[in-house]
Coordinates of C-alpha atoms in Angstrom, one line a residue:
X1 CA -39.1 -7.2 59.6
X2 CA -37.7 -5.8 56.4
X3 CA -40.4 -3.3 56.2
X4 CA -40.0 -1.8 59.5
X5 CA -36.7 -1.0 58.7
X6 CA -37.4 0.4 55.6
X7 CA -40.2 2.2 57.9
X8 CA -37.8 3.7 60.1
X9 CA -39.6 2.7 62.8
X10 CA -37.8 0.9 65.2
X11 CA -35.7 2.4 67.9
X12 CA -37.0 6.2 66.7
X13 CA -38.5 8.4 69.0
X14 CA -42.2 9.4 69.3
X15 CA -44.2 9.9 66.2
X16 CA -46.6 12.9 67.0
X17 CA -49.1 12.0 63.8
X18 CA -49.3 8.2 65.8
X19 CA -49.5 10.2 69.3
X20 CA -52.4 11.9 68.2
X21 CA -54.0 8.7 66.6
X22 CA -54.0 6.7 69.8
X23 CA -54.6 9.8 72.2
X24 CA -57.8 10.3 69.5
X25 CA -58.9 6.6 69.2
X26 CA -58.3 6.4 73.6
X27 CA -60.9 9.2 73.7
X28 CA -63.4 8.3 70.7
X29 CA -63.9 4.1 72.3
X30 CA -63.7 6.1 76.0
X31 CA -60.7 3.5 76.6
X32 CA -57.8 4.5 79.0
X33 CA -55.1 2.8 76.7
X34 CA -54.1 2.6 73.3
X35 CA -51.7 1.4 71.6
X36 CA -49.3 1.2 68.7
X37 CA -47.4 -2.2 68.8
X38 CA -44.6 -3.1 66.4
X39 CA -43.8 -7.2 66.3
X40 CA -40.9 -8.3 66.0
X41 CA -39.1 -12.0 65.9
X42 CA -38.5 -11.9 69.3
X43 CA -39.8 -8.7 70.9
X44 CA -43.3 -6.6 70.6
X45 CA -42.2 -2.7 70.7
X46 CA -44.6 0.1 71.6
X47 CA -44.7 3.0 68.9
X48 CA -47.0 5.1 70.6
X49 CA -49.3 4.8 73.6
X50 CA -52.0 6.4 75.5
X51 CA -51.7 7.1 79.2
X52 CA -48.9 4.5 79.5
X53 CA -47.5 3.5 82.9
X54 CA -44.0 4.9 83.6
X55 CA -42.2 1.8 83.4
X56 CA -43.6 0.9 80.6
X57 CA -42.2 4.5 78.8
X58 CA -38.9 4.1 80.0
X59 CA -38.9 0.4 78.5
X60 CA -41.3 0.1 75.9
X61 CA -41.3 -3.3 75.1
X62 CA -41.5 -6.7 75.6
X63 CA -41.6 -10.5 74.8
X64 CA -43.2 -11.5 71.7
X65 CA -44.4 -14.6 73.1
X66 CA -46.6 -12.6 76.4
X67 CA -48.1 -10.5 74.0
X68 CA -51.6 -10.4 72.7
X69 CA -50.8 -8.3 69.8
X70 CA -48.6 -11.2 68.5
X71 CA -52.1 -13.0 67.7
X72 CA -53.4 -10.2 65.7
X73 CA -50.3 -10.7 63.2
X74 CA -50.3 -14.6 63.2
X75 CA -54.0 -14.4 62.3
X76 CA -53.7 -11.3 59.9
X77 CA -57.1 -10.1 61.2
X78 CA -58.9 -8.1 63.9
X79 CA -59.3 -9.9 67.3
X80 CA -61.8 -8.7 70.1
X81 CA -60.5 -10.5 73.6
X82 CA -64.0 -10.1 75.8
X83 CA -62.2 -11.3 78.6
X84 CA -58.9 -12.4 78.9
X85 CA -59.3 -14.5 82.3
X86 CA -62.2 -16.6 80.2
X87 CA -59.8 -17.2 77.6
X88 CA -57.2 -20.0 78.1
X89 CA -55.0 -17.9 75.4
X90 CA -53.9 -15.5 77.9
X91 CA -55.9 -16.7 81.1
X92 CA -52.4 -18.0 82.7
X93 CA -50.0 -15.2 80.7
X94 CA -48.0 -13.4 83.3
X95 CA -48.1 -10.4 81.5
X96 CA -51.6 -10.0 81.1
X97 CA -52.3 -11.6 84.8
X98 CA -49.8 -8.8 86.3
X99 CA -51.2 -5.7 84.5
X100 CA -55.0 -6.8 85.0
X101 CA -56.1 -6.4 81.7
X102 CA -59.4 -8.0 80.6
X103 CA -60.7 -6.3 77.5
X104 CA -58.8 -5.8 74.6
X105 CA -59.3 -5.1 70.8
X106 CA -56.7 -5.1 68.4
X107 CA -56.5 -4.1 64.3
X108 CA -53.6 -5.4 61.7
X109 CA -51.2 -2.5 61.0
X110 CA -51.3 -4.1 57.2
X111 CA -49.3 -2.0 54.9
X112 CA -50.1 -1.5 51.0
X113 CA -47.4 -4.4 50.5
X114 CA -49.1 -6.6 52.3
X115 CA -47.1 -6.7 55.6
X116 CA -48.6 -6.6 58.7
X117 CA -46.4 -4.5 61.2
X118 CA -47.7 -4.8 64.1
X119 CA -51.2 -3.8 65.7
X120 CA -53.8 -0.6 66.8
X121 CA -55.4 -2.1 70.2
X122 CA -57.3 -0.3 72.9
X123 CA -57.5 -2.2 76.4
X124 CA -59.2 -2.1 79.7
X125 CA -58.7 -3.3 83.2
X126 CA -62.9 -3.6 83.2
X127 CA -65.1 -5.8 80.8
X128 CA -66.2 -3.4 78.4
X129 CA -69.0 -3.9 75.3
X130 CA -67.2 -3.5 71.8
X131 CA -69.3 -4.3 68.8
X132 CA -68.5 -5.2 64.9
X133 CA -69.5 -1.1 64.1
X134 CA -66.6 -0.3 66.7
X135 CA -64.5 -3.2 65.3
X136 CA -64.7 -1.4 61.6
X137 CA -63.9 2.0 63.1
X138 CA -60.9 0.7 64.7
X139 CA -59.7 -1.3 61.5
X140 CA -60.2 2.1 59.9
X141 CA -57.9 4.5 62.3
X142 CA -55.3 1.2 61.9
X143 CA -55.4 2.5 58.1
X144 CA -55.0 5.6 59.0
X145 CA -51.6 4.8 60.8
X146 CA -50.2 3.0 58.6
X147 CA -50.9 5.9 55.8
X148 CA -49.1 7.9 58.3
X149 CA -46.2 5.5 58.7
X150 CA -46.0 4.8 54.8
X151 CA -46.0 8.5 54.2
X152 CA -43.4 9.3 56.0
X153 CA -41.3 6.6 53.6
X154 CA -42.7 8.4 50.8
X155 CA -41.8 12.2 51.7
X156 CA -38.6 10.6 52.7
X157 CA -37.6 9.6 49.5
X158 CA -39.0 12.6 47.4
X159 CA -36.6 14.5 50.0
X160 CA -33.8 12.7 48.8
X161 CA -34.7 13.1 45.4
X162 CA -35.1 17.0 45.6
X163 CA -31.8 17.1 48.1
X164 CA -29.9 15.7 45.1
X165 CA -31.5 17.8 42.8
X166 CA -30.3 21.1 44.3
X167 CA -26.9 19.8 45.1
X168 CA -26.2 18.1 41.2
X169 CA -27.7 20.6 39.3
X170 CA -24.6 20.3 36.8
X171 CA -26.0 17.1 35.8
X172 CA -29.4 18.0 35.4
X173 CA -30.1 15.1 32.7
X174 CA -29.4 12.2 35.1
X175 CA -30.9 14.2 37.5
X176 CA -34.4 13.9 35.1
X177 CA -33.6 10.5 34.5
X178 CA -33.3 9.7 38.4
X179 CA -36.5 11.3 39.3
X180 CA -38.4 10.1 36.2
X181 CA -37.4 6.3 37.1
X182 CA -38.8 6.8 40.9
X183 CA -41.9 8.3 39.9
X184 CA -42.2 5.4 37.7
X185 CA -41.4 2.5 39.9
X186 CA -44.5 1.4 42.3
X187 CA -48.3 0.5 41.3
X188 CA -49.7 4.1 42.3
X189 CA -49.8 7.5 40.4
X190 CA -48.0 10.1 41.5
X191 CA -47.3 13.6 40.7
X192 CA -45.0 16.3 41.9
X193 CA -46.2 20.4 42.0
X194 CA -44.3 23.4 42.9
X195 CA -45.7 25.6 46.2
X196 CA -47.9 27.1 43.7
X197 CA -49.9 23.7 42.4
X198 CA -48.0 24.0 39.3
X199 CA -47.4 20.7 37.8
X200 CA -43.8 19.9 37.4
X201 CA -43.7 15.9 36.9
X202 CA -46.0 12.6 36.8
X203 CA -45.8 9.6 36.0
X204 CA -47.4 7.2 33.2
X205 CA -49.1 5.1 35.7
X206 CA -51.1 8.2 36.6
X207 CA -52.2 8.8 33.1
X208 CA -53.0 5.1 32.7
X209 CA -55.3 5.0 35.6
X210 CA -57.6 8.0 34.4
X211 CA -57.2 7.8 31.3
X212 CA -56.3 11.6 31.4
X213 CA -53.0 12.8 30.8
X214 CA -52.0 15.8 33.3
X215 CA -50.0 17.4 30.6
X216 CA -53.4 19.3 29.6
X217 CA -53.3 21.4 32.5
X218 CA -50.7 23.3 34.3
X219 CA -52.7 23.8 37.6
X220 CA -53.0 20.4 39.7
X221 CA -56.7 22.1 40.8
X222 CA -57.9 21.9 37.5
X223 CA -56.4 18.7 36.7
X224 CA -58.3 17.6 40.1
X225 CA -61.4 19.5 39.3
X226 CA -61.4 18.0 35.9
X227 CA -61.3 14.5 36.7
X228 CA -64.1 15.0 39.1
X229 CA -66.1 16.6 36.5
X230 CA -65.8 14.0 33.5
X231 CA -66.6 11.4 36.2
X232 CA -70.1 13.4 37.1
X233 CA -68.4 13.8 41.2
X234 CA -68.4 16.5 43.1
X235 CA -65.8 16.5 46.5
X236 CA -65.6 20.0 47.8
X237 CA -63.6 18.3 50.8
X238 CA -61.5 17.0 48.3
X239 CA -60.9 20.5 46.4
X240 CA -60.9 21.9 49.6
X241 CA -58.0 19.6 51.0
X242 CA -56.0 20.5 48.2
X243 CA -56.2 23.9 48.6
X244 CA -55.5 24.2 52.3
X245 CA -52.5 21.8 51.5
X246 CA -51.3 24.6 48.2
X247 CA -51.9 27.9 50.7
X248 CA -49.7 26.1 53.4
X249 CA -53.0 25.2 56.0
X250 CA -51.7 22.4 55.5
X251 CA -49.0 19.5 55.6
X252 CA -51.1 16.9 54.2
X253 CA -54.1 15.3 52.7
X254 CA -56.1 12.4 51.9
X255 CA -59.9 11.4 50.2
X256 CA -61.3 9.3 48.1
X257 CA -62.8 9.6 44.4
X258 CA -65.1 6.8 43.0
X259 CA -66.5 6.2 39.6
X260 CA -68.5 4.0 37.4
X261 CA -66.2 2.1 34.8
X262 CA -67.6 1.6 31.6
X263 CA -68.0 -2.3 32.3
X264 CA -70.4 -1.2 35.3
X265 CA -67.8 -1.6 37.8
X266 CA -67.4 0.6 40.5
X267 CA -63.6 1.9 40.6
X268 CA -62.4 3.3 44.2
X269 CA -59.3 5.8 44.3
X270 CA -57.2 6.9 47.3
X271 CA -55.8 10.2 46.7
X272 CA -53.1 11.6 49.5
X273 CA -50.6 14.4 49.5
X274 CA -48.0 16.2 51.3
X275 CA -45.4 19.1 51.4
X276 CA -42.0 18.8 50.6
X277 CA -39.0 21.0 51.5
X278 CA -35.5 20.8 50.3
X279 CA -32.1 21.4 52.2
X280 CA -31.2 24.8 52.5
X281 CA -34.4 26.1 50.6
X282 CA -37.8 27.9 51.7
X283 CA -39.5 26.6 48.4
X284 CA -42.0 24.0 48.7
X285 CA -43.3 21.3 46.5
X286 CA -46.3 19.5 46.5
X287 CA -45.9 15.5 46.3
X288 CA -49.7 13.6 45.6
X289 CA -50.7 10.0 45.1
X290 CA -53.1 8.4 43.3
X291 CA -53.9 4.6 44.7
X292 CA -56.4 2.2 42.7
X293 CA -58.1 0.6 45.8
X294 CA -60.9 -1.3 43.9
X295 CA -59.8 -4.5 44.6
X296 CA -59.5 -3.7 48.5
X297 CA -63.0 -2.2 48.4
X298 CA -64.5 -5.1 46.3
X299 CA -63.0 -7.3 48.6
X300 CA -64.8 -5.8 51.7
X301 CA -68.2 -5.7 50.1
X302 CA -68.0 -9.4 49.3
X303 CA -66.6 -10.0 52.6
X304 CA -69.9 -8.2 54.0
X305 CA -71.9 -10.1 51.4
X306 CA -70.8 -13.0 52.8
X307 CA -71.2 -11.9 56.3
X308 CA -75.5 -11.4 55.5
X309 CA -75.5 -14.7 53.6
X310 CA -73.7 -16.7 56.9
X311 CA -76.4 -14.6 59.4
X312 CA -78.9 -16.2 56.4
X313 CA -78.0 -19.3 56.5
X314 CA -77.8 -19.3 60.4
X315 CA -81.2 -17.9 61.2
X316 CA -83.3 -20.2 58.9
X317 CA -82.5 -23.1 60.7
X318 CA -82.4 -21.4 64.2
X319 CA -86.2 -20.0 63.5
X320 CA -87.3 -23.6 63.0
X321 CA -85.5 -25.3 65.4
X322 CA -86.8 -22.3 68.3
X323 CA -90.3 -22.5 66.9
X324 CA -90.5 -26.5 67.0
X325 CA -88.9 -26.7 70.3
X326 CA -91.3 -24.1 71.9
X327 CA -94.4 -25.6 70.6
X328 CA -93.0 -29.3 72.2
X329 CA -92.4 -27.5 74.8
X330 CA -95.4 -26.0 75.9
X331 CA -97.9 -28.1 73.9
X332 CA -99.1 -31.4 74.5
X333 CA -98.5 -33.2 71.5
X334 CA -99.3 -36.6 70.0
X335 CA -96.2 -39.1 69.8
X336 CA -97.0 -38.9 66.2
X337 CA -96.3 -35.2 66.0
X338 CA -94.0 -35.5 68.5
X339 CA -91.4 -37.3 66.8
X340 CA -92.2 -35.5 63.7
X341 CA -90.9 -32.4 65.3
X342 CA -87.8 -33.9 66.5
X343 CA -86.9 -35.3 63.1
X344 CA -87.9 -31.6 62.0
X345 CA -85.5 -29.7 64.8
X346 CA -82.6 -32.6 64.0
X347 CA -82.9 -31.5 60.0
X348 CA -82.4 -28.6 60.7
X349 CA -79.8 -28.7 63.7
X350 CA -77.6 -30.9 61.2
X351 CA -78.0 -27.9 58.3
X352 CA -76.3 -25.6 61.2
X353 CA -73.8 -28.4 61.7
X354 CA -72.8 -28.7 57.9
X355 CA -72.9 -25.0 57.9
X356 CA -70.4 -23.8 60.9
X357 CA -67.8 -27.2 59.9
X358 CA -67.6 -26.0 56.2
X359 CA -66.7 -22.0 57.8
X360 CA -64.5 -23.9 60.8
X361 CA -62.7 -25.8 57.4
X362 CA -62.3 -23.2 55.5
X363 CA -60.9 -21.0 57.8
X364 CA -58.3 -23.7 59.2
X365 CA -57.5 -24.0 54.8
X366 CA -56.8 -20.3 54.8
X367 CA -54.5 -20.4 57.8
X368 CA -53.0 -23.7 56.5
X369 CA -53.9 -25.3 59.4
X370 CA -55.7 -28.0 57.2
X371 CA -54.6 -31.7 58.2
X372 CA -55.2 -34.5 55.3
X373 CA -54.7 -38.3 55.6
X374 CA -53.1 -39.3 52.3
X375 CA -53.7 -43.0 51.4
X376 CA -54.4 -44.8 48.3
X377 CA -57.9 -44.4 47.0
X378 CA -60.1 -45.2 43.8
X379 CA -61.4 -42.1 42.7
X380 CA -64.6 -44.0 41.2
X381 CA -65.4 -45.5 44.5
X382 CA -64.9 -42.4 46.4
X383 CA -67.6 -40.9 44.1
X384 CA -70.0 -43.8 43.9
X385 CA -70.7 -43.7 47.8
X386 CA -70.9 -40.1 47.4
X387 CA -73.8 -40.0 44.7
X388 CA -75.2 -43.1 46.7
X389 CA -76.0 -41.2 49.6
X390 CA -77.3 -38.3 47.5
X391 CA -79.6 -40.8 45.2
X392 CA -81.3 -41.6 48.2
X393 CA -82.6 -38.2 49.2
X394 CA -83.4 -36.2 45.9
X395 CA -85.9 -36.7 43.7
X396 CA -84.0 -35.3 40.9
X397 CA -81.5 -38.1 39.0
X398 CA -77.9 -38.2 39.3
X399 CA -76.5 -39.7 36.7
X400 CA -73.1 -41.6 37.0
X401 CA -71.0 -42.8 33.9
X402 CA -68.3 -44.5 35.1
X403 CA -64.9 -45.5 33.9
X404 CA -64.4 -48.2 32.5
X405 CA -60.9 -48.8 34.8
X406 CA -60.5 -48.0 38.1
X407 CA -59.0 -44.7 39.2
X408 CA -56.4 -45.0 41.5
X409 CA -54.8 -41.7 43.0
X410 CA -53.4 -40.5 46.5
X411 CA -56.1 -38.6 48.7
X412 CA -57.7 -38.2 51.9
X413 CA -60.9 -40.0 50.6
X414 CA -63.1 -37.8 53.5
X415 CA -62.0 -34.3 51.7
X416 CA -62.2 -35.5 48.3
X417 CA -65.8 -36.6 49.1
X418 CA -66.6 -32.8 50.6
X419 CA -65.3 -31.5 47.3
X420 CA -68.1 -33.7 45.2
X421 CA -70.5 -32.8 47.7
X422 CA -70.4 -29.3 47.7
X423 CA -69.9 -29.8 43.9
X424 CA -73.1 -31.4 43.7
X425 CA -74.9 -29.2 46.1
X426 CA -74.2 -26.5 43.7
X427 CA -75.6 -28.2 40.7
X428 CA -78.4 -29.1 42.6
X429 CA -79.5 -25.7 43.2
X430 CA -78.7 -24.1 40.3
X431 CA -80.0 -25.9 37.9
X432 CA -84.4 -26.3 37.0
X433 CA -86.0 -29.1 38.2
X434 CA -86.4 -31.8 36.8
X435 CA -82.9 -32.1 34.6
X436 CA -80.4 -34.6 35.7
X437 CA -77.0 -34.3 37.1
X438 CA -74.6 -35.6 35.6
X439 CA -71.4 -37.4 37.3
X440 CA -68.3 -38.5 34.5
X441 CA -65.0 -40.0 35.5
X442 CA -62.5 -40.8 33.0
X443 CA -58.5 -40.9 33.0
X444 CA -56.8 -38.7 30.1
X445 CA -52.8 -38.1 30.3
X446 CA -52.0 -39.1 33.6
X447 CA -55.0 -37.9 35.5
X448 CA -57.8 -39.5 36.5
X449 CA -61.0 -37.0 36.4
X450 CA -64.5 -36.3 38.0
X451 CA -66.7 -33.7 36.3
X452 CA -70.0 -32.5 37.6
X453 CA -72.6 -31.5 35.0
X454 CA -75.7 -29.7 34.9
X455 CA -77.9 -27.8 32.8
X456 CA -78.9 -25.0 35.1
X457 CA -78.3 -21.0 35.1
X458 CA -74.7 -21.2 33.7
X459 CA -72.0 -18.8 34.6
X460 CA -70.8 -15.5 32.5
X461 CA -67.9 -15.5 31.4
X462 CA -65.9 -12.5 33.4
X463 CA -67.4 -14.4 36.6
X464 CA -65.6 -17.7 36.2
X465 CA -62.4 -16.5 37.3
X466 CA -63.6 -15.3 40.4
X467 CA -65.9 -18.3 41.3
X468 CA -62.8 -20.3 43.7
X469 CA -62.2 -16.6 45.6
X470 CA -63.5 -16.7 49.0
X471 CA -65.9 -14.2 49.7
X472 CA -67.5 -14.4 46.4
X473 CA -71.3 -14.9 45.2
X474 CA -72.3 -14.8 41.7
X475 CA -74.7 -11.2 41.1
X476 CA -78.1 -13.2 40.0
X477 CA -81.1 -12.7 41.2
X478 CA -81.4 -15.9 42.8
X479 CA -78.7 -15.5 45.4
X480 CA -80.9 -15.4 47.9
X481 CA -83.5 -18.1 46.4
X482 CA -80.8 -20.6 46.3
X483 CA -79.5 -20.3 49.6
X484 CA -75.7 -20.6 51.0
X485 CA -72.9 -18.3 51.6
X486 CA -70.2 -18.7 49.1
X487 CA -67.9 -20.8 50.3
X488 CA -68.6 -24.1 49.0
X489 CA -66.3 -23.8 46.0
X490 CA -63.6 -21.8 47.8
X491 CA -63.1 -24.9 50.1
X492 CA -63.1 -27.2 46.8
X493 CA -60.3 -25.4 45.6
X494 CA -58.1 -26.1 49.1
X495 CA -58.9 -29.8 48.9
X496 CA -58.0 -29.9 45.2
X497 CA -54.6 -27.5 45.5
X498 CA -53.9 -29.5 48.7
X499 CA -53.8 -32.6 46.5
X500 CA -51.9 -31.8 43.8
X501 CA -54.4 -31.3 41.3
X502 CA -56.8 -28.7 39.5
X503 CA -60.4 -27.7 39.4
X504 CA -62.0 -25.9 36.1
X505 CA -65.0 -24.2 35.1
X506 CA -66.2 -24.6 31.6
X507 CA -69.9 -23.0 31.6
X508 CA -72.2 -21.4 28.8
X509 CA -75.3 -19.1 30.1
X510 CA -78.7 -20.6 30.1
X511 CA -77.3 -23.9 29.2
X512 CA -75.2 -24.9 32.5
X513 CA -71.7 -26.2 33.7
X514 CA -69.3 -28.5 34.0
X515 CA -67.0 -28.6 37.0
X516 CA -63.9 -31.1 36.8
X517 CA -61.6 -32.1 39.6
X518 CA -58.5 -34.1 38.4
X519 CA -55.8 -35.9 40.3
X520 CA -52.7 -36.9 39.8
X521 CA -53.1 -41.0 38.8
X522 CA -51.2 -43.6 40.3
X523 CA -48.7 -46.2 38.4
X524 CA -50.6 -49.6 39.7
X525 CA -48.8 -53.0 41.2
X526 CA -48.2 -55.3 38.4

C-alpha cells in the first residue's frame, strides 16, 4: 500500500504508456479485455483497461474480496483460471457470475522492492486455450508495466532534483551534495548526461558493478560502447536505443547486457533511460540505470530446471505404469505375471505419489500454509523406525550409532521423519555402491542431533550455501543419473526452521557429506 502511494498511482488519471500496454497485450493474446488492476486492503482499482464497459470507466473499481486479481497477489504468482464456472473459487462469485467471464489469466505487477501491486490479466466471456509460452509472455509485458510505473518514480525525483538545482543555484555545494547522496542511495547504477550524452554525474555503485569507472570518458556512447567491447558483446539495439533517446527520437529506453564473470557465472544487466526536463528550461538531460538482474535471471533458470526435472520425474513412472497396464490389458497373462505387473504399476504409482505430496508440501511451506502437530518425541526413536523401514529395502547398509540417552525434543514426529528420509534418499543416491550410510545421534549444548553421512560425490564449496534454496540442483553430471527434482532438501529446511532448529552442510569433494539436523532438547521429568 505504501508503494502505491509512493507510485502515484492511485486516484490519478489514465496512464498512456499502461494504455498502450493493455490495448497491445488485448491485441497480441487476440483477448477483448485487459487489464491493469491495483489491490488494495479493501478495494481492487482499475489502472488501465481495454475495451472496458461504460460503467465500469465511470467507476473503476471494486471489492477486493469479488476479485480474481486479489488471488494473484495472495499467491505472489501467475494464475491461469480455464474456467471460472468449474472452479468453486469464483464458481458462485457474483461478480464474475454477472459479467460472464470464464477465462482469465493474470501476472504479479511485482516491483524491484519486492511488492506486488496489483495484476496484468486478460479475460474472456468464451473458454479460450492459453499455454505456459503465453503465460511467460504475459509475465513479461507485467515487467514491462511495472518498469513503466517505477520510471515514472524515478524521473519524478531526478525532476525534483534538477527543479531545485535551477532555483538554489546560490548554494550550489549542497546542491552537489543533495544530488550526489540520491544518486547514491538504491542498489542500481545510475548516471546523469546533458541533451548532448555528455556525462555530468554517476554514482559509485555504477563503477562497482563494471568495474569501469565512467570518469574515462566524457561521452555516455563511448562509455556504453566500451563496456560492450571489453565484455566481447555487440548490441546495436542497444547503441541504437541510446542514440534515438540522445537525438530526441526518443523519451526512453531499455535492454539488456550479459557477460561472463571471471568465476564462470553468467551476470545479467538491465539498462533503462529516459529524458528529463527542468521548470522553465528547454535543456534536457539524460537520466540512465544500470540494474544487476543476475539473481532474478538465475532464479528463473533453476525455476525452469526444476520444471524439466518434475516433467522427469513424472513421465518415468507414467511410461511404466501406461506400458504395464496396456499389456494387462490386452494380453492374456498368467496370474504369475499378472500380479507381477500390478506390484510393478503400484511401485511405480506410489513413486508418483511421493513425488506430487513432497511438491503439494512444499508449496503449502512456502505459503506458510504448513500445519505441524507438536508433541513430545524421542528423536532416537523417530529415527530408528525411519532407518528400519529403509534397512528392509536396500541392499546397501545403514549404519545407526545411537546415543547413549534418549533424545527428547518437541516435534511433529511425521515431518521430522520426511526430513531423515529425504536426507537419506539423497545419500543414497549420491554416494557409490557399496559404502554405507551412516546415521549418528548425539546431544551437545542443549541440542539433541541427527547427522546423515556418506561417502559419495561431496559438495563444492560455493554450492553449499545454495543447497536449502528451492529451485536449486547441484551442476554435476549426474543430475539426470540420479534422478529427482530439487526439492528434497528445500522442504528439510521448512521442517527444521518450523521447529526451531538448524540444518548444516559440512562436505569435502570426492570424499562425501555430513548433513545434521538439531533440535532444541527438552528438560526431562524428574
Amino acid at each position: 500500500m505504501l508503494e502505491l502511494q509512493e507510485l502515484d498511482l492511485m486516484g490519478t488519471p489514465s496512464e498512456p504508456s499502461l494504455d498502450r500496454i493493455t490495448k497491445l497485450v488485448a491485441g497480441l493474446f487476440g483477448m477483448p479485455y485487459c487489464l491493469i488492476t491495483l489491490i488494495t486492503a479493501e478495494r481492487q482499482l482499475f489502472k488501465s483497461g481495454n475495451n472496458l464497459p461504460q460503467e465500469r470507466l465511470e467507476i473503476p473499481s471494486t471489492e477486493r474480496g469479488l476479485s480474481i486479481c486479489q488471488h494473484v497477489v495472495i499467491g505472489k504468482k501467475s494464475l491461469h483460471v480455464r474456467d471460472t464456472q468449474e472452479d468453486v473459487r469464483f464458481a458462485d462469485n457474483p461478480l464474475i457470475r454477472d459479467s460472464g467471464i470464464r477465462f482469465y489469466a493474470g501476472a504479479p505487477l511485482m516491483t524491484s522492492r519486492g511488492h506486488i501491486l496489483g495484476s496484468l490479466c486478460v479475460f474472456d466471456m468464451e473458454l479460450r486455450s492459453f499455454d505456459d509460452a503465453d503465460m511467460s509472455r504475459l509475465e513479461d509485458f507485467s515487467r514491462w508495466a511495472v518498469t513503466e510505473m517505477e520510471l515514472r518514480r524515478d524521473v519524478r525525483e531526478k525532476q525534483w532534483l534538477a527543479d531545485r538545482l535551477s532555483r538554489e543555484t546560490e548554494n550550489s555545494r549542497l546542491q552537489e551534495l543533495l544530488v550526489r547522496q540520491a544518486f547514491e542511495s538504491g542498489v542500481e547504477g545510475k548516471l546523469l548526461c546533458d541533451g548532448s550524452g555528455h556525462i555530468l554525474l554517476y554514482n559509485q555503485r555504477l563503477t562497482h558493478i563494471f568495474g569501469e569507472s565512467p570518469a574515462s570518458y566524457t561521452d555516455v556512447r563511448a562509455y556504453l560502447h566500451a563496456l560492450l567491447e571489453h565484455r566481447g558483446q555487440f548490441a546495436p539495439m542497444l547503441l541504437d536505443g541510446l542514440g534515438q533517446l540522445i537525438s530526441g527520437g526518443s523519451e526512453e529506453f531499455a535492454g539488456r547486457l550479459e557477460e561472463m564473470s571471471g568465476d564462470g557465472q553468467l551476470r545479467s544487466y538491465e539498462l533503462a533511460g529516459c529524458t528529463m526536463t527542468t521548470s522553465g528550461s528547454a535543456e534536457r538531460h539524460l537520466y540512465l540505470t544500470f540494474r544487476d538482474c543476475t539473481d532474478e535471471a538465475l532464479l528463473e533458470r533453476m525455476k525452469q530446471e526444476f520444471l524439466s526435472s518434475v516433467s522427469h520425474e513424472l513421465r518415468t513412472p507414467l511410461t511404466s505404469i501406461t506400458g504395464f497396464a496396456e499389456i494387462m490389458v490386452e494380453r492374456p497373462l498368467d496370474d504369475d505375471k499378472r500380479r507381477r505387473y500390478a506390484v510393478t504399476i503400484h511401485r511405480e504409482a506410489q513413486k508418483l505419489s511421493v513425488l506430487l505430496n513432497q511438491l503439494l508440501d512444499l508449496q503449502k511451506m512456502e505459503a506458510g500454509e504448513q500445519s505441524y502437530r507438536m508433541a513430545p518425541e524421542d528423536l532416537q526413536q523417530l529415527v530408528a523406525r525411519e532407518t528400519a523401514i529403509w534397512a528392509k529395502g536396500e541392499c546397501r547398509e545403514l549404519e545407526l550409532i545411537a546415543s547413549p540417552v534418549p533424545l527428547p525434543v518437541m516435534a511433529d514426529g511425521m515431518r521430522i521423519r520426511q526430513a531423515l528420509r529425504n536426507l537419506i534418499s539423497n545419500a543414497l543416491k549420491y554416494s557409490p555402491e557399496p559404502s554405507p550410510i551412516t546415521i549418528r545421534l548425539y546431544a551437545s549444548d542443549g541440542w539433541a542431533h541427527a547427522a546423515v553421512e556418506d561417502r559419495g560425490i561431496g559438495i563444492e564449496e560455493e554450492a553449499r550455501d545454495k543447497l536449502f534454496a528451492r529451485f536449486y540442483r547441484i551442476d554435476n553430471s549426474n543430475k539426470r543419473k540420479v534422478g529427482g527434482t530439487g526439492s528434497g532438501l528445500a522442504v528439510v529446511k521448512h521442517i527444521v526452521s518450523a521447529h526451531g532448529g538448524h540444518i548444516r552442510c559440512e562436505s569435502e569433494p570426492s570424499r562425501g557429506s555430513v548433513f545434521t539436523i538439531s533440535l532444541k532438547l527438552q528438560p526431562q521429568p524428574d
